[in-house]
Coordinates of C-alpha atoms and ligand atoms in Angstrom, one line a residue:
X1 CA -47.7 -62.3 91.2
X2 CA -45.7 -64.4 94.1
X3 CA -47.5 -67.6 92.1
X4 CA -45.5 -66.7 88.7
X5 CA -41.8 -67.6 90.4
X6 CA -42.4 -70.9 90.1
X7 CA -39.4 -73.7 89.4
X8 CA -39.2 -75.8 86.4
X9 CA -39.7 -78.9 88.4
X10 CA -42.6 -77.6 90.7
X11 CA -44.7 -75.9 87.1
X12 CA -44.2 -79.7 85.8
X13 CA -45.2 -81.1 88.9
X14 CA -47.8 -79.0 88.8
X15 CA -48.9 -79.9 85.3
X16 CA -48.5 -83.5 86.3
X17 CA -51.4 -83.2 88.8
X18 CA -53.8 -81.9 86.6
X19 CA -57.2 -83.5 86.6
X20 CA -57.6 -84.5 82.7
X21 CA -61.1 -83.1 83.2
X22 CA -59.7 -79.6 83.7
X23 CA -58.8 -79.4 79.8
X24 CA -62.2 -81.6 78.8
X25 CA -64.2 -78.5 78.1
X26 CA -65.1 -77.9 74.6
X27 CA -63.2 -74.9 73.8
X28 CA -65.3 -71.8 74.0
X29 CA -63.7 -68.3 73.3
X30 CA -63.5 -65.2 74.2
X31 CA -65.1 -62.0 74.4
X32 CA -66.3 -60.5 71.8
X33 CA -66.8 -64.4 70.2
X34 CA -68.1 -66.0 73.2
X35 CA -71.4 -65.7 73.0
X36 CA -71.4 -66.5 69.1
X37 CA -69.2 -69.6 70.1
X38 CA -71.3 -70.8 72.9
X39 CA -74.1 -70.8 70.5
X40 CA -72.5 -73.3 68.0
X41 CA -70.5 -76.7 68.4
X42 CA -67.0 -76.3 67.1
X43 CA -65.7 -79.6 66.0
X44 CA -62.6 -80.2 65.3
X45 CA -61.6 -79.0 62.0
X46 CA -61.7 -81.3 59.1
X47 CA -57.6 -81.8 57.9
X48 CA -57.5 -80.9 54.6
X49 CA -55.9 -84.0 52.4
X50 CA -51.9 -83.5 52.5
X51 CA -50.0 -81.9 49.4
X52 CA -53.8 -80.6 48.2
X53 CA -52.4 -77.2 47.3
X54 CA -48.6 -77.3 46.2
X55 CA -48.5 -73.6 45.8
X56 CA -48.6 -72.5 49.3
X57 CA -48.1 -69.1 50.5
X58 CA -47.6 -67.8 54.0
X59 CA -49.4 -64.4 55.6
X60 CA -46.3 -62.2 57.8
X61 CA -47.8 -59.5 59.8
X62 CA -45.2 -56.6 59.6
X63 CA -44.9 -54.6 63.1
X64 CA -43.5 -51.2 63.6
X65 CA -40.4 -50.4 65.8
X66 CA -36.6 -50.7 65.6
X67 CA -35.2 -51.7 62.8
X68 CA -37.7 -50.1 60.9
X69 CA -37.8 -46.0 60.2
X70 CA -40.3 -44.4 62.0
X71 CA -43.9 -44.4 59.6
X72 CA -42.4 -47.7 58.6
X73 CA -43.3 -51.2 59.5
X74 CA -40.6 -54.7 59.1
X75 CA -40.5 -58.1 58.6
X76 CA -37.0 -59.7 59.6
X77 CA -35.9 -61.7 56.5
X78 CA -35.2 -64.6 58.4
X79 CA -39.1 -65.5 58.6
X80 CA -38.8 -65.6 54.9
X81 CA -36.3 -67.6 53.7
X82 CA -37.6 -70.2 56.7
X83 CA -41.1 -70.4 54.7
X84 CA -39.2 -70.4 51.7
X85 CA -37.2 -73.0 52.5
X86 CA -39.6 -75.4 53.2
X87 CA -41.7 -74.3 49.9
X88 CA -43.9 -71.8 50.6
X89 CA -43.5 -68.1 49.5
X90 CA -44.7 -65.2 52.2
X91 CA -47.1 -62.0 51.4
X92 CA -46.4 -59.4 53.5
X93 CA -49.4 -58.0 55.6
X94 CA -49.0 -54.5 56.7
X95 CA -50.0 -54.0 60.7
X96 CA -51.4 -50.6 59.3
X97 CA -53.4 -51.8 56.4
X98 CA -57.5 -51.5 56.8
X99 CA -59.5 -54.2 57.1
X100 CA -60.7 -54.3 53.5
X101 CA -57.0 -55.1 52.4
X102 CA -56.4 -58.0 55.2
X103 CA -59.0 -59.4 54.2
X104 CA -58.2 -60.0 50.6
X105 CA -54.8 -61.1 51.4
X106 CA -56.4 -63.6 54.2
X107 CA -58.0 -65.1 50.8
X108 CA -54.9 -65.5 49.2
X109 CA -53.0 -66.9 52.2
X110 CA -52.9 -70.6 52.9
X111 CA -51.6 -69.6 56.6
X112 CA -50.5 -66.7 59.0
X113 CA -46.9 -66.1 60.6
X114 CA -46.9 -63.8 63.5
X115 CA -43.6 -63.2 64.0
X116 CA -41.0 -61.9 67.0
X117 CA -40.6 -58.7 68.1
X118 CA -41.8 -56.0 70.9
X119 CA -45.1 -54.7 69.5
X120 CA -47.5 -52.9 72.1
X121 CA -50.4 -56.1 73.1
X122 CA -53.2 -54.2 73.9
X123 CA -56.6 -52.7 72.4
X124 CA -56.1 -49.8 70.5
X125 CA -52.9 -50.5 69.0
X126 CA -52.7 -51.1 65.8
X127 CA -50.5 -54.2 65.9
X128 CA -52.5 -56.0 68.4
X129 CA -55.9 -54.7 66.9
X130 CA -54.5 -56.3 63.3
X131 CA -53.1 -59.3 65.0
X132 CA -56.6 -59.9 66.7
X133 CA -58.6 -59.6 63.0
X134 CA -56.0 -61.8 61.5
X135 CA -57.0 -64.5 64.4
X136 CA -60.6 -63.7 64.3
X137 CA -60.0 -65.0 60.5
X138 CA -58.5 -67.7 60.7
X139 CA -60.7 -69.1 64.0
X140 CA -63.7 -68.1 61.9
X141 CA -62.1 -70.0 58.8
X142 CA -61.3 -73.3 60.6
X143 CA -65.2 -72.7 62.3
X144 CA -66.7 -73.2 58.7
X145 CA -64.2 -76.2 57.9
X146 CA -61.5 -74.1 55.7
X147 CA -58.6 -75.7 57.7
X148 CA -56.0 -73.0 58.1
X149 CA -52.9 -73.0 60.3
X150 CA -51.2 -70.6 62.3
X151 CA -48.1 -70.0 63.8
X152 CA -46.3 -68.0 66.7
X153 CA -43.4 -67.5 67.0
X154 CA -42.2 -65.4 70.7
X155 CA -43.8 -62.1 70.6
X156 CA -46.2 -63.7 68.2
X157 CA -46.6 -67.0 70.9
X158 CA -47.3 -63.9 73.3
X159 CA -49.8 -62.2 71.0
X160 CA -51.8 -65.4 70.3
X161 CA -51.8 -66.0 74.4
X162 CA -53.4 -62.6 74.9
X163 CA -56.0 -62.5 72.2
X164 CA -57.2 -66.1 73.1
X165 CA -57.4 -65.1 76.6
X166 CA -58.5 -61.2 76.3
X167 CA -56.7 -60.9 79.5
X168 CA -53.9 -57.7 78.9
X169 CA -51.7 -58.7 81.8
X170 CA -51.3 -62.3 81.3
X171 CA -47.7 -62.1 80.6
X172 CA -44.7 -61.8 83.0
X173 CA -40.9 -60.8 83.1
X174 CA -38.2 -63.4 82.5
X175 CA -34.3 -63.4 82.4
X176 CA -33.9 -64.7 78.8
X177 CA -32.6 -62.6 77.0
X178 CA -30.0 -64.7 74.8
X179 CA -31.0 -68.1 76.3
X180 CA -31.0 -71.0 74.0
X181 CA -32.8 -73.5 76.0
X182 CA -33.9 -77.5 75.7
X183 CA -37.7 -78.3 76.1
X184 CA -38.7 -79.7 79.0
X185 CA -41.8 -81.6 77.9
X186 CA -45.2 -81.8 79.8
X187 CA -47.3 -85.1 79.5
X188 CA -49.5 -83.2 77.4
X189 CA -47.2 -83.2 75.0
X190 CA -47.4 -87.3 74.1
X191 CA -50.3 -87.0 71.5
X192 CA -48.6 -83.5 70.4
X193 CA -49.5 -83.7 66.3
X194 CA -46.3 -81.3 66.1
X195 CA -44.1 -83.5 67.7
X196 CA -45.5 -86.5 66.3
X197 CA -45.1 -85.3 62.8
X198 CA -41.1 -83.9 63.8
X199 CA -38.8 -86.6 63.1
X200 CA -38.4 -88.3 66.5
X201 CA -34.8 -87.5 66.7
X202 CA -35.3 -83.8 66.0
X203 CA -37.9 -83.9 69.4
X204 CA -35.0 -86.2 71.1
X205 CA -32.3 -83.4 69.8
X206 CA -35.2 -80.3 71.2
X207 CA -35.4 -82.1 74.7
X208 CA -31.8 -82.8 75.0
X209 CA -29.9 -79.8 73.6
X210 CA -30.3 -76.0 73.8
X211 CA -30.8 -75.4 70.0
X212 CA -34.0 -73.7 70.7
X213 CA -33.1 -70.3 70.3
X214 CA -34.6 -68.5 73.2
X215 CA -34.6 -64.6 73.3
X216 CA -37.3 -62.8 75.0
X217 CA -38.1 -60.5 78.0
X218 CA -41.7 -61.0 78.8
X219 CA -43.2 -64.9 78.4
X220 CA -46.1 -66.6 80.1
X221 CA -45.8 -68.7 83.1
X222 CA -47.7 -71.5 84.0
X223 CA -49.7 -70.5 86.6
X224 CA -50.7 -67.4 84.1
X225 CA -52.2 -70.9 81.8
X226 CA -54.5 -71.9 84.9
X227 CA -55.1 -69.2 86.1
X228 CA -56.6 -68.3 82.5
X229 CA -59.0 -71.1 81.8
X230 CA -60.0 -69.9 78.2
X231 CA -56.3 -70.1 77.4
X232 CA -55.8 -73.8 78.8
X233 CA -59.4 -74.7 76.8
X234 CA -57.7 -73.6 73.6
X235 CA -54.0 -74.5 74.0
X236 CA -52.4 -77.5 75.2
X237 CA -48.6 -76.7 76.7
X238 CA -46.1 -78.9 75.1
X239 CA -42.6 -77.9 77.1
X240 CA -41.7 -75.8 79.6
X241 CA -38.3 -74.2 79.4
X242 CA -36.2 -72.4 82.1
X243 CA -34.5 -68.4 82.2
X244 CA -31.1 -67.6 83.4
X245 CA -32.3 -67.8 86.7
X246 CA -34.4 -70.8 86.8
X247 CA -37.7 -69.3 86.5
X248 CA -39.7 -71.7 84.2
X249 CA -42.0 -70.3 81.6
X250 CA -44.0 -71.7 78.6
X251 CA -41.8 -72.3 75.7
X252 CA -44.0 -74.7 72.9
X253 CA -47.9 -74.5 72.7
X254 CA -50.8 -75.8 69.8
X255 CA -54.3 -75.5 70.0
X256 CA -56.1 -78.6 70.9
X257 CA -59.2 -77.9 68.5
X258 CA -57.5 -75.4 65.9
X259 CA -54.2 -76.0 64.1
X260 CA -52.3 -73.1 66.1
X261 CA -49.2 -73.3 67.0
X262 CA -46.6 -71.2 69.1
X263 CA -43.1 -71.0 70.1
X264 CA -41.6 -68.8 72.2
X265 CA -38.1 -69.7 70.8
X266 CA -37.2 -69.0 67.4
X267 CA -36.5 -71.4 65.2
X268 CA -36.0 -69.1 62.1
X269 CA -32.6 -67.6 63.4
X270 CA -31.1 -71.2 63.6
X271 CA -30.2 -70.7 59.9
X272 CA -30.7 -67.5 59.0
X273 CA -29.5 -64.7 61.7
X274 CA -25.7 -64.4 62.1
X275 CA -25.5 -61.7 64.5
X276 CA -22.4 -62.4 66.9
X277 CA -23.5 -60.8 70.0
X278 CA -26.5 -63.3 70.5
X279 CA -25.3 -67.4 71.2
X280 CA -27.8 -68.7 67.8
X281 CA -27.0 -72.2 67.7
X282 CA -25.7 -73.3 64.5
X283 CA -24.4 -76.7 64.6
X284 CA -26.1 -79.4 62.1
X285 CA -28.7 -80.5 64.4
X286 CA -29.8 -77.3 65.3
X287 CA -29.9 -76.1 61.4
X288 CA -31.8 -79.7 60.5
X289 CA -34.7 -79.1 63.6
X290 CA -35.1 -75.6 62.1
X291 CA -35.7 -76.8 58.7
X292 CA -38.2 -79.4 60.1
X293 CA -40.0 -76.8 62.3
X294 CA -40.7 -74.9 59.2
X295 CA -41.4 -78.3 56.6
X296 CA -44.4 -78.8 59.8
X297 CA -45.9 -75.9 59.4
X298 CA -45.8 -75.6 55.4
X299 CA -47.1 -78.9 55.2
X300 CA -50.2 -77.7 57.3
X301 CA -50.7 -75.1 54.8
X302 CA -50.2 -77.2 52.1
X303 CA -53.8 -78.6 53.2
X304 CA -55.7 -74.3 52.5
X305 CA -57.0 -73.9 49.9
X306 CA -57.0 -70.3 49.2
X307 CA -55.9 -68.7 46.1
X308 CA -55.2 -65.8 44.4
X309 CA -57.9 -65.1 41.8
X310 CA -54.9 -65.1 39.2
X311 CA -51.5 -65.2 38.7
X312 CA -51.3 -61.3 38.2
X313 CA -52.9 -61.0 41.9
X314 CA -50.7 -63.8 43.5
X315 CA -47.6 -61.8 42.1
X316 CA -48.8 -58.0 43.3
X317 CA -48.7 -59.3 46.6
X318 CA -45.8 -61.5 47.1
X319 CA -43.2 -60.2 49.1
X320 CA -40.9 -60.0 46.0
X321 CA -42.3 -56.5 45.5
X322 CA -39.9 -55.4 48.1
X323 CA -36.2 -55.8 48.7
X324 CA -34.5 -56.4 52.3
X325 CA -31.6 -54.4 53.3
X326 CA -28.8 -55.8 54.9
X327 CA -29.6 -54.5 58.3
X328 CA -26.7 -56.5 60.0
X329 CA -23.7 -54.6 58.1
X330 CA -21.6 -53.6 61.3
X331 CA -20.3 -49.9 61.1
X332 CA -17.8 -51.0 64.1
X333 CA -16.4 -54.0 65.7
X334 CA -19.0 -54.8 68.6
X335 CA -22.1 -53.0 67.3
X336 CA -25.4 -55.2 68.2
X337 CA -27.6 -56.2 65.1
X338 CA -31.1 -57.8 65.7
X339 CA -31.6 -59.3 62.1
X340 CA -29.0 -60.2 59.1
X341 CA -31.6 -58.5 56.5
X342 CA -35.2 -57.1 56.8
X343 CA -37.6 -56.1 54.6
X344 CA -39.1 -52.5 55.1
X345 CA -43.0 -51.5 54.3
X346 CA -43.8 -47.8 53.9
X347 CA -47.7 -48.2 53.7
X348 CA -48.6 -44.9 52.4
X349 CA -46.7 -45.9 49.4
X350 CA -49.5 -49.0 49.2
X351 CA -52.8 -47.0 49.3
X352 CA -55.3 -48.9 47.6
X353 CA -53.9 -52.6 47.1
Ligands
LIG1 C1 -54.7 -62.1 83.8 O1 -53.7 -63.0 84.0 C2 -53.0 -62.8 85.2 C3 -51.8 -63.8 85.2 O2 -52.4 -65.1 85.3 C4 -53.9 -62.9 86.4 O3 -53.1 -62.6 87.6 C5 -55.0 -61.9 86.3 O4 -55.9 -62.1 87.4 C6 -55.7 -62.1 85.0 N1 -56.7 -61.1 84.8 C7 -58.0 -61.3 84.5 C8 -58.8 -60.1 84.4 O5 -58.4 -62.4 84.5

């Protein structure tokens, strides 16, 4: 582990001396899929035209754990109204629903959301194992030409780095708890399709500024990147950001042959989580990158094409079947609150759908 303390400047450094060859491969994957991969050429999936479905909707995988009651799942509302805002509406994916069920939502979706949080990452649990078919979906989906994005956002960046590298202890501790950060871009991150399609202002105001709203315990260094070959193959690193303590870790990745995306930093809470006890930036040029994170990644979708076989499907799944409490209301003057409002999923009351 001695290679994983590693400074900001050395991990760029050590970026900056990367062979371009290293990252030549054609992606292969992992696992289970390698041999099925190594069999057939991927290509570069086929961008759907812009604007080809103006009716997009948005996948959130729910995950157990506090705030939600125990034999209950969440989604933090914040996720919702981010989609929402940049014209998409979300359907709510249950981490405990079967297979069967996933997949017709994954029909209906025009792209996935894994959101933040502190889900187990490992075989065997349910989260993880849902997360994985979810992936295995949309990979398989882009395979056969159906372009369909993904996004990450910290425990989801984390869950996408594991699955694309099947490797369990890829991820390490870091001090940033409550740590807004600015990017520190890699070179890789000059023919970024994010960045190029973020106004250039908003990238400017992302290097510049700490409005990246950074909050996590466990994140994945550098050296865990090149020390994982698959995950390098499949994701380019786009910045670098620092902890409290100067210990650099990967904060912005996107596939180079799939339109994946991660953050580790959340740009949902910019405008939506009001919690005083966390430092969520909320000045205009924070609020206007978080709106443009979230126009990028509804544009992508834009370009699915799936659909609901009718209107009285579309609205049995749409997250407006459930209603999100208002799980910030503070009891007493100090009390900490992850998320303004969330939505909670009993599953057993969803047998069947
Ligand atoms: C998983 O990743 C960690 C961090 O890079 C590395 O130390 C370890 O050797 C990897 N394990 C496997 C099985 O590749």
């Amino acid at each position: 582990m001695a290679v994983r303390v590693i400074s900001g400047l050395a991990a760029l450094a050590l970026l900056c001396v990367l062979p371009a060859a290293t990252f030549a491969a054609r992606p292969t994957l992992l696992s289970g899929r390698q041999n099925e991969e190594e069999k057939r050429v991927v290509p570069k999936p086929v961008k759907g035209p812009a604007d080809a479905n103006l009716r997009p909707i948005i996948g959130i995988l729910s995950q157990p754990g506090d705030p939600a009651p125990d034999g209950q799942s969440y989604i933090a509302a914040s996720y919702v109204k981010w989609l929402e805002s940049a014209g998409a509406r979300v359907v709510p994916i249950f981490y405990d629903m079967t297979y069967d069920q996933i997949d017709r939502r994954f029909a209906v979706i025009n792209g996935l959301l894994l959101p933040g949080g502190g889900a187990t990452l490992e075989p065997g649990h349910l989260f993880y194992d849902t997360a994985r078919h979810l992936v295995d979906l949309a990979l398989d989906a882009n395979d056969n030409g159906d372009y369909f994005p993904v996004h990450g956002t910290c425990l989801g960046m984390e869950t996408l780095s594991v699955i694309l590298s099947s490797n369990y202890t890829l991820l390490s501790s870091y001090d940033a708890e409550d740590a807004p950060a600015p990017l520190l871009f890699t070179n890789e991150a000059k023919d970024s399709h994010l960045l190029r399609s973020l106004p250039a202002d908003v990238v400017a105001d992302l290097q510049n500024k700490p409005i990246a709203m950074e909050n996590h315990q466990s994140g994945l260094s550098m050296s865990a990147v090149l020390e994982n070959p698959a995950l390098g193959r499949f994701f380019k690193v786009l910045s670098l950001s620092l902890d409290k303590s100067g210990v650099a870790y990967v904060s912005t990745l996107e596939g180079r042959n799939y339109p994946f995306t991660a953050t580790q930093w959340h740009p949902e809470k910019n405008a939506y989580e009001w919690t005083p006890h966390l430092h969520i930036p909320h000045d205009t040029d924070a609020i206007r990158m978080s709106q443009e994170v979230a126009n990028y990644f509804v544009a992508e979708a834009r370009r699915n094409l799936h659909k609901a076989r009718s209107i009285v499907e579309e609205d049995d799944l749409l997250i407006y079947n459930f209603r999100p409490s208002f799980t910030g209301k503070h009891e007493y003057e100090g009390e900490e609150k992850d998320f303004e409002q969330a939505y909670f999923f009993d599953s057993t009351a969803w047998l069947g759908k």
